[in-house]
Tab-separated table of C-alpha atoms in Angstrom:
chain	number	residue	atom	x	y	z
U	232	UNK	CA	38.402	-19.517	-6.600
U	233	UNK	CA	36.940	-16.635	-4.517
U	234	UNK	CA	36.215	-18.043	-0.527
U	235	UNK	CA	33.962	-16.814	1.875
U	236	UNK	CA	35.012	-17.955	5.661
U	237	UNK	CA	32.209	-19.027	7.971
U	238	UNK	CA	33.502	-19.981	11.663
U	239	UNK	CA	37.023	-20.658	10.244
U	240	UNK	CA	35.273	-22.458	7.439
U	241	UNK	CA	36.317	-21.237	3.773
U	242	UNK	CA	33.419	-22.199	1.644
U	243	UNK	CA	33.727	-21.530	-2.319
U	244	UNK	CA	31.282	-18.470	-3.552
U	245	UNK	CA	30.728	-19.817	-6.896
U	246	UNK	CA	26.565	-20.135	-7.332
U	247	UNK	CA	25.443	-23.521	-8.222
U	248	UNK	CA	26.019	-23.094	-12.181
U	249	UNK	CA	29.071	-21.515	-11.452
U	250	UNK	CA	30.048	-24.476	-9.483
U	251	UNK	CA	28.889	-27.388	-11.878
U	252	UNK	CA	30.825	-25.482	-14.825
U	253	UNK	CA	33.873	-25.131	-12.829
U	254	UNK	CA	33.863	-28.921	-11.548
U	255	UNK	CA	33.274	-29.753	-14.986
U	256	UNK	CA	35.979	-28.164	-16.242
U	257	UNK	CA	38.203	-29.939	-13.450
U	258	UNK	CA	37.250	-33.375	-14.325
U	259	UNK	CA	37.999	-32.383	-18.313
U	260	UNK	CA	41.539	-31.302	-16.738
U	261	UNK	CA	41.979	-33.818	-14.476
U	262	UNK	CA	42.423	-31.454	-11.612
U	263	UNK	CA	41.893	-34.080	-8.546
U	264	UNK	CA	39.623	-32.443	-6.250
U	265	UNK	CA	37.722	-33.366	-2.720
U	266	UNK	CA	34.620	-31.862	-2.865
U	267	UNK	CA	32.625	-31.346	0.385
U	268	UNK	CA	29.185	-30.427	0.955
U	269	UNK	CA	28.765	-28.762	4.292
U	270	UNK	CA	25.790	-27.256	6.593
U	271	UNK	CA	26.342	-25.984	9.955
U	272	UNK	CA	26.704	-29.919	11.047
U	273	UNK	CA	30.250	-30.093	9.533
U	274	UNK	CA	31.141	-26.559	10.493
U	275	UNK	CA	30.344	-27.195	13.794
U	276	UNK	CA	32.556	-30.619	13.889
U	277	UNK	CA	35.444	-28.663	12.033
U	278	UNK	CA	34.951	-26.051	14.893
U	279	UNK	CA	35.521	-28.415	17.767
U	280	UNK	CA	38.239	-30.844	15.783
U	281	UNK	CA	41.417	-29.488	14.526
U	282	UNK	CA	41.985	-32.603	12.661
U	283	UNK	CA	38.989	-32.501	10.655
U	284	UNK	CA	39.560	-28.796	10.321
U	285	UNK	CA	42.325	-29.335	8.162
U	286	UNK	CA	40.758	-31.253	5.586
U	287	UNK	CA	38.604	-28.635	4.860
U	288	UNK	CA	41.085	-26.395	4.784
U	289	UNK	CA	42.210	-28.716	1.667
U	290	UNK	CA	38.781	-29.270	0.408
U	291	UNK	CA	36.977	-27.208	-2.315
U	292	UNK	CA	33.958	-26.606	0.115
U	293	UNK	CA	30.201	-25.709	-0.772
U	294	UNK	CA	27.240	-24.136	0.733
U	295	UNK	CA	24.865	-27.381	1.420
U	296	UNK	CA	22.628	-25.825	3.706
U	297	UNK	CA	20.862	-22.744	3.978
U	298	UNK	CA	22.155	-21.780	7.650
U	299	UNK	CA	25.303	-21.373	5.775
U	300	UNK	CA	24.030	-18.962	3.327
U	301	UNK	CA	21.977	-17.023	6.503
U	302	UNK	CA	25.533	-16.976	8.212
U	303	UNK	CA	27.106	-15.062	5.381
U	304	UNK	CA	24.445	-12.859	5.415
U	305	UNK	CA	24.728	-11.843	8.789
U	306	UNK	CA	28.507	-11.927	8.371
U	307	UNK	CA	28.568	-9.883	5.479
U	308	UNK	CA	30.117	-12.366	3.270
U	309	UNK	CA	29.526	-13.380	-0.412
U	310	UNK	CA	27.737	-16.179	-0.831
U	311	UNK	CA	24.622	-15.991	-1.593
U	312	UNK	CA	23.154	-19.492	-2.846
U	313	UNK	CA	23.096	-23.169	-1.832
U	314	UNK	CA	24.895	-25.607	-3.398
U	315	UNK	CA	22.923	-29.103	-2.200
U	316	UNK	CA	24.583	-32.479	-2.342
U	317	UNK	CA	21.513	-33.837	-4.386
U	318	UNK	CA	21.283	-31.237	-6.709
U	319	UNK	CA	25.156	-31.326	-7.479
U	320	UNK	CA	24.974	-34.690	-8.113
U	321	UNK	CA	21.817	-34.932	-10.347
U	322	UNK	CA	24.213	-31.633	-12.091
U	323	UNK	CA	26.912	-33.618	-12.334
U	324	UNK	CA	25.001	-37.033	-13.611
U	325	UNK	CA	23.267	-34.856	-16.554
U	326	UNK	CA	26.701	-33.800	-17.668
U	327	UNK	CA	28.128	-37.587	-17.298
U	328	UNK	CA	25.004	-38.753	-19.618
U	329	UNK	CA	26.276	-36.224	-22.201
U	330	UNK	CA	29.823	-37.035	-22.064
U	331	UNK	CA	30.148	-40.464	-21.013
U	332	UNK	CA	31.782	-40.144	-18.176
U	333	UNK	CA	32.443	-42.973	-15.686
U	334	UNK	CA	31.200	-42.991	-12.346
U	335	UNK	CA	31.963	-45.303	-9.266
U	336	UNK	CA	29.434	-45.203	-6.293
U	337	UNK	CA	30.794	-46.089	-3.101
U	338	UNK	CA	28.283	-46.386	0.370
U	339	UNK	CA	24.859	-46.648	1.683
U	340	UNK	CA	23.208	-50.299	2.610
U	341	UNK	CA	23.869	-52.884	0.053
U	342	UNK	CA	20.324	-52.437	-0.795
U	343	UNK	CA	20.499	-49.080	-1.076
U	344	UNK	CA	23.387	-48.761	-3.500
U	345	UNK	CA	21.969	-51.160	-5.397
U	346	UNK	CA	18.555	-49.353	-5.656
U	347	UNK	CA	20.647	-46.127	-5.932
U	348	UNK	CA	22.618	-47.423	-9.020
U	349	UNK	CA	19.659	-48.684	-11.070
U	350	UNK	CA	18.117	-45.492	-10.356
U	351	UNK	CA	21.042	-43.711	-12.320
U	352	UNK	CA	21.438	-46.044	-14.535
U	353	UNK	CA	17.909	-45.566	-15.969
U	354	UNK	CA	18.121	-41.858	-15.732
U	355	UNK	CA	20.989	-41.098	-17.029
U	356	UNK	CA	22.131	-43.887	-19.972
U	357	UNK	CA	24.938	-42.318	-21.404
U	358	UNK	CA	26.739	-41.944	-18.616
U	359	UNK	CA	28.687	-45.555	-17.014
U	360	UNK	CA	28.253	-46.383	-13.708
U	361	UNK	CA	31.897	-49.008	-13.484
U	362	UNK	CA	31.771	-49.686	-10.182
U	363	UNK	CA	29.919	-49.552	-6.504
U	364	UNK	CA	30.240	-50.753	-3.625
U	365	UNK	CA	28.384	-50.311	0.060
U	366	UNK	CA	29.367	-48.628	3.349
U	367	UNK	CA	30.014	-51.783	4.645
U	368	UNK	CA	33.822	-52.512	4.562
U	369	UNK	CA	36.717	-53.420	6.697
U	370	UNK	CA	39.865	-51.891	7.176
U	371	UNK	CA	41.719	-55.006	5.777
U	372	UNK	CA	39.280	-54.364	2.720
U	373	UNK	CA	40.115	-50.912	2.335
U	374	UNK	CA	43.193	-50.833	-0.088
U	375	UNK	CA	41.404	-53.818	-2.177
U	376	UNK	CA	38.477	-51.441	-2.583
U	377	UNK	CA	41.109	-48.301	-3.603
U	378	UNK	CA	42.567	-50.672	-6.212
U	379	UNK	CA	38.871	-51.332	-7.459
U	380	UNK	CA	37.949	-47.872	-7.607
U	381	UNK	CA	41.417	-46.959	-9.413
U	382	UNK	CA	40.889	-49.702	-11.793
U	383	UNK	CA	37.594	-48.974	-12.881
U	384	UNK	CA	39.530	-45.552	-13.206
U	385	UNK	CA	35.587	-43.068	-12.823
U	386	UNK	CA	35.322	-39.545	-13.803
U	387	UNK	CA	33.232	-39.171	-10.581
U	388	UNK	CA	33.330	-40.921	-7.314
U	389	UNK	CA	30.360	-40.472	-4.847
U	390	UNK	CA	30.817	-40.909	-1.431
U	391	UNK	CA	28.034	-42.037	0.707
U	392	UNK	CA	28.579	-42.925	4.224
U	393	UNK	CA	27.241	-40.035	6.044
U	394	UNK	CA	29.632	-36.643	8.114
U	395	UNK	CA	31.956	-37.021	9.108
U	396	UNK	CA	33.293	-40.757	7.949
U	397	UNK	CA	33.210	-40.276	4.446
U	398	UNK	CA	35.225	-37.169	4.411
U	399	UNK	CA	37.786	-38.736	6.990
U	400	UNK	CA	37.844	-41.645	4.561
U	401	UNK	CA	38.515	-39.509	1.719
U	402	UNK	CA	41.268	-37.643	3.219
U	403	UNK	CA	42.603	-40.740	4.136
U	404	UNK	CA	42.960	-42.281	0.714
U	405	UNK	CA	43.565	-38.744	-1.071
U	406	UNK	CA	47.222	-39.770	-1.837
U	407	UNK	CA	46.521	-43.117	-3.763
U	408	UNK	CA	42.990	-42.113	-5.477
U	409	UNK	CA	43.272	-40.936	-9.219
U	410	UNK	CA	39.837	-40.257	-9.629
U	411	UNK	CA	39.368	-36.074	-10.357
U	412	UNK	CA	36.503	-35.709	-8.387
U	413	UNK	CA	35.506	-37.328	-5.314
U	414	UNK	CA	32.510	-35.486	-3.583
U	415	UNK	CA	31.376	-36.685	-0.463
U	416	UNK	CA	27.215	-36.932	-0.866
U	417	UNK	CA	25.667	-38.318	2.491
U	418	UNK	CA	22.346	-39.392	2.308
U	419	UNK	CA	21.650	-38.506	-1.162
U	420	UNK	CA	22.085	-42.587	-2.068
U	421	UNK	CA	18.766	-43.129	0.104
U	422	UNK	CA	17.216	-40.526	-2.168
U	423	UNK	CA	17.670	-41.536	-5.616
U	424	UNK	CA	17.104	-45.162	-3.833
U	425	UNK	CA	13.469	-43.782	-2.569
U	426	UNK	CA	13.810	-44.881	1.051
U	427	UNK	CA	14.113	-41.024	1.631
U	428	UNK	CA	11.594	-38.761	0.508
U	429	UNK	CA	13.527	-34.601	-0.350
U	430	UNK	CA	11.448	-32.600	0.787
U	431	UNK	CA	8.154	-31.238	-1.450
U	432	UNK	CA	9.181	-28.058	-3.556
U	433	UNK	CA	7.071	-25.652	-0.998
U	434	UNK	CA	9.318	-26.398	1.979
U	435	UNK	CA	12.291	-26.371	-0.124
U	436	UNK	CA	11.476	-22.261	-1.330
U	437	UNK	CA	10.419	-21.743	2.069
U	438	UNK	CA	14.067	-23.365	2.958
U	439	UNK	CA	12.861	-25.618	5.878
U	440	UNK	CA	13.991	-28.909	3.900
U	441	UNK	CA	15.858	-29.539	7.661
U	442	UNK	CA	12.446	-29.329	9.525
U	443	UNK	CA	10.342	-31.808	6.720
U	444	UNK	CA	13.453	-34.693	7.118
U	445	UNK	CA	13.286	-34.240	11.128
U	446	UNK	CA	9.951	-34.660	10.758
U	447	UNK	CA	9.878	-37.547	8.823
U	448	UNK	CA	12.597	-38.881	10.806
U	449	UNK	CA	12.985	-37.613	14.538
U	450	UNK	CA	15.701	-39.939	14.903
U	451	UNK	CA	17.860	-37.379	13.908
U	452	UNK	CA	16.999	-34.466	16.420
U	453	UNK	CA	20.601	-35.478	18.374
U	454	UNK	CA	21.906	-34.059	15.199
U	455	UNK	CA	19.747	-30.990	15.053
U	456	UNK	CA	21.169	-29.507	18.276
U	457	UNK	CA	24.397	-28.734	15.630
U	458	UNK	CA	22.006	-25.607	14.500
U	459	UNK	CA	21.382	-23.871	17.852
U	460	UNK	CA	24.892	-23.762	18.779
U	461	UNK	CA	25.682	-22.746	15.300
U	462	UNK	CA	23.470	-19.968	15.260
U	463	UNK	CA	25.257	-19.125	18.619
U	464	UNK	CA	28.345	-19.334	17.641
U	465	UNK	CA	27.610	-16.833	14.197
U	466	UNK	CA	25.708	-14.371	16.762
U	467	UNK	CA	29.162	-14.756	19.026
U	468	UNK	CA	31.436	-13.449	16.016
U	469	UNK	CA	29.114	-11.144	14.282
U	470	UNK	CA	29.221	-9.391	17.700
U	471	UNK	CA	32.372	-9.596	18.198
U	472	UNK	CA	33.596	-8.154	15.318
U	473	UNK	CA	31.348	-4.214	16.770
C-alpha cells in the first residue's frame, strides 16, 4: 500500500473506492487490520504524543478530513481525496448487506447505539448486526466485553467513542481481538442515530463540513484550535524543506 506522510503521519493514498475494495478484500482474507480515520485533530495529537504516534505508525491510516488532502497538496504528496468515517462505513455496510457479513458496534450513549443499530438494521438487512454495546464501560468490564465481541466473532467492528480513546482502546486490545477490521468511527454513531445532522451536500462540495458542525455545535471550538496550529505546522515544513 502506497503512503503519503503528513507531519510524520503516513496516511494510505488509495481513493475512497480504492480503499473500500482493498478493505474488502482484507476482511475476505482475514487480514486483521486497525483502521483509523484521521483529520488534522489526530495528526496534531500524534505530533505532540510519541505514544499515540506509534499506533499510527501500525495503523492503515485514511484521509478523513480535507485539511489533510490541502496538506498534501501543499506538500506535494499523493493523495488527492477524502476518505470520511461516515462514508466508509455506509461503504462498508452496503457490502455487509450483500455478503452477510457480521458486524459488532461498540460506543456512543446507550441511546445512541441503540438508535444507531436500528438505523442499520433497517438499511441494510442482509447484513447482521451480533453485537453492541455503549461507550460506557469499566476497566474491570473490559476483557468481558473482548470475550463478547470475539464470541459474536463480526466481520466489522465499529468503534465509537470519539479521538483519541477509541484508538488507544483499540491498540490496547489489538493482541486478543480476532475481528479483521476494526475502524475507529467517532461521531458517526450520532449520525446514523440523527442526534447529529452531516452537513447539507453544498457545504460538503464546498468542503466546509468542519465550519456547518461548529456551527451547529460551538461546543467544540476548543477542538477547532487543532486546525490553526496545523496549518502552521504544514506552512513550517513546506518551508523548510526551500
Amino acid at each position: 500500500m502506497k503512503e503519503a506522510k503528513i507531519l510524520g503521519v503516513s496516511f494510505s493514498t488509495l481513493g475512497f473506492n480504492a480503499t473500500v475494495s482493498d478493505l474488502v478484500a482484507r476482511v475476505e482474507a482475514r487480514q486483521r487490520t486497525h483502521v483509523v480515520t484521521a483529520n488534522p485533530e489526530v495528526v496534531m495529537i500524534a505530533k505532540e504524543n510519541a505514544g499515540f504516534q506509534s499506533i499510527l505508525d501500525q495503523a492503515y491510516v485514511v484521509p478523513d478530513g480535507i485539511g489533510i488532502v490541502y496538506a498534501a497538496k501543499m506538500l506535494d504528496k499523493p493523495l488527492h481525496e477524502r476518505v470520511t468515517g461516515v462514508e466508509l462505513v455506509d461503504a462498508l455496510m452496503k457490502e455487509a448487506d450483500r455478503q452477510g457479513w457480521k458486524v459488532f458496534l461498540l460506543g456512543a450513549s446507550p441511546d445512541v447505539n441503540r438508535m444507531a443499530a436500528a438505523r442499520l438494521e433497517k438499511d441494510f438487512p442482509g447484513a447482521k448486526i451480533v453485537g453492541r454495546r455503549d461507550g460506557y464501560f469499566s476497566a474491570d468490564e473490559e476483557q468481558l466485553l473482548i470475550n463478547e465481541i470475539n464470541a459474536a466473532s463480526p466481520d466489522l467492528l465499529f468503534v465509537a467513542m470519539g479521538v483519541p480513546r477509541q484508538e488507544l482502546w483499540i491498540a490496547k486490545h489489538w493482541s486478543q481481538l480476532n475481528t479483521p477490521i476494526v475502524i475507529g468511527i467517532g461521531g458517526v454513531f450520532d449520525v446514523l442515530a440523527g442526534t447529529v445532522k452531516r452537513a447539507p451536500v453544498l457545504w460538503q462540495k464546498l468542503h466546509l463540513e468542519w465550519l456547518y458542525r461548529l456551527l451547529r455545535q460551538p461546543s467544540r471550538w476548543k477542538r477547532q484550535l487543532a486546525i490553526p496550529r496545523f496549518v502552521g505546522a504544514v506552512l513550517m515544513e513546506k518551508w523548510g524543506k526551500r
